[in-house]
CSV table of C-alpha atoms in Angstrom, one decimal:
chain,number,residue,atom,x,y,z
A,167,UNK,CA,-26.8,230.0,47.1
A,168,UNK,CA,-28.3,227.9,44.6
A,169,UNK,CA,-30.2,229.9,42.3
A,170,UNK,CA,-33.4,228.5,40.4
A,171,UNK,CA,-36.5,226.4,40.8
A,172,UNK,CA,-36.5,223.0,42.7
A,173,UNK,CA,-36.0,219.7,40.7
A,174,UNK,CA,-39.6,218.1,40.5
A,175,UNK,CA,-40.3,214.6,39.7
A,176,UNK,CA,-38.0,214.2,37.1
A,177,UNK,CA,-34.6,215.3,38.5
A,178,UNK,CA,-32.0,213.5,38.6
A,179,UNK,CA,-31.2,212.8,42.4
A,180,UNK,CA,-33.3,210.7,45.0
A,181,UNK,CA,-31.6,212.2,47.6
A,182,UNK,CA,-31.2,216.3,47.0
A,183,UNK,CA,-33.1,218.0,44.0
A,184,UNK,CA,-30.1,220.7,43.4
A,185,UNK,CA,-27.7,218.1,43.2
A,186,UNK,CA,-27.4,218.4,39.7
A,187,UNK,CA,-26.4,222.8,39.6
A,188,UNK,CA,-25.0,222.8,43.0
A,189,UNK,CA,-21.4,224.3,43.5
A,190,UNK,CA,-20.8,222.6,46.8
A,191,UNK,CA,-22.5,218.9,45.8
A,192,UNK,CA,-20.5,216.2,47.2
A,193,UNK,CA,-20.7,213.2,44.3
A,194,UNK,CA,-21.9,210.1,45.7
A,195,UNK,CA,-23.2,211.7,48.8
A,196,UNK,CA,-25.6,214.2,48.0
A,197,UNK,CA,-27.3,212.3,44.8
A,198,UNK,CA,-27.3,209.3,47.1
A,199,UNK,CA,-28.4,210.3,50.6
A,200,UNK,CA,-31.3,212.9,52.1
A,201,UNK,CA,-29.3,216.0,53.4
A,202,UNK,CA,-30.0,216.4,56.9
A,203,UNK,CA,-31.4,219.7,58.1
A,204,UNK,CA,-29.3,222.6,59.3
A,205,UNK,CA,-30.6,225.5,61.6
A,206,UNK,CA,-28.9,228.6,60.5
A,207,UNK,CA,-31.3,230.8,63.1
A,208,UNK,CA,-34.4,231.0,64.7
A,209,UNK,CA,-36.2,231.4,61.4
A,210,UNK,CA,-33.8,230.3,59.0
A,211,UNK,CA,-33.1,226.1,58.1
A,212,UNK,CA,-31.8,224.4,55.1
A,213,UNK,CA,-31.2,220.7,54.0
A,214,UNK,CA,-27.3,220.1,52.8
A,215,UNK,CA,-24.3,217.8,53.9
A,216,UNK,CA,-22.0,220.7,54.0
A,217,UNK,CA,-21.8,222.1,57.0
A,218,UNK,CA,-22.4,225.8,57.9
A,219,UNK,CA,-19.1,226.8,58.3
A,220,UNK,CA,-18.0,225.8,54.9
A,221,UNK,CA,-21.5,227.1,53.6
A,222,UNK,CA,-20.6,230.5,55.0
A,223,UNK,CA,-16.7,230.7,53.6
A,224,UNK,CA,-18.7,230.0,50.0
A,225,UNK,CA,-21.1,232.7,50.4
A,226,UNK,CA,-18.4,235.0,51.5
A,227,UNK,CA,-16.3,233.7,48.4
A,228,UNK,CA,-19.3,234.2,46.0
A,229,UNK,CA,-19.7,237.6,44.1
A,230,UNK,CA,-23.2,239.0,45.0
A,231,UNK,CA,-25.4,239.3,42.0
A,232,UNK,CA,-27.5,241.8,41.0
């Protein structure tokens, strides 16, 4: 999960506004193309070029914090 506000119109990349404090960016990818969208569930979407397998196995990995 990437923690924080959005980029605005200064960040750094056309294509995702986390780019720059993600821990799953992909260089050359995600600060060069739109993510596409993802539907995790019913209610639930998000924009990234991982996938949400590997998405998942990073969450799992990721120490919750308090």
């Amino acid at each position: 999960v990437v923690r924080g506000p959005e980029g605005g119109p200064g960040a750094a990349s056309p294509a995702c506004a986390f780019f720059p404090r993600c821990p799953l960016r992909i260089p050359g990818v995600c600060d060069v193309v739109a993510p596409p969208k993802l539907l995790l569930s019913k209610n639930a979407e998000i924009l990234c070029h991982r996938s949400e397998a590997e998405l998942m196995a990073e969450a799992e990995a990721t120490p919750a914090r308090p």
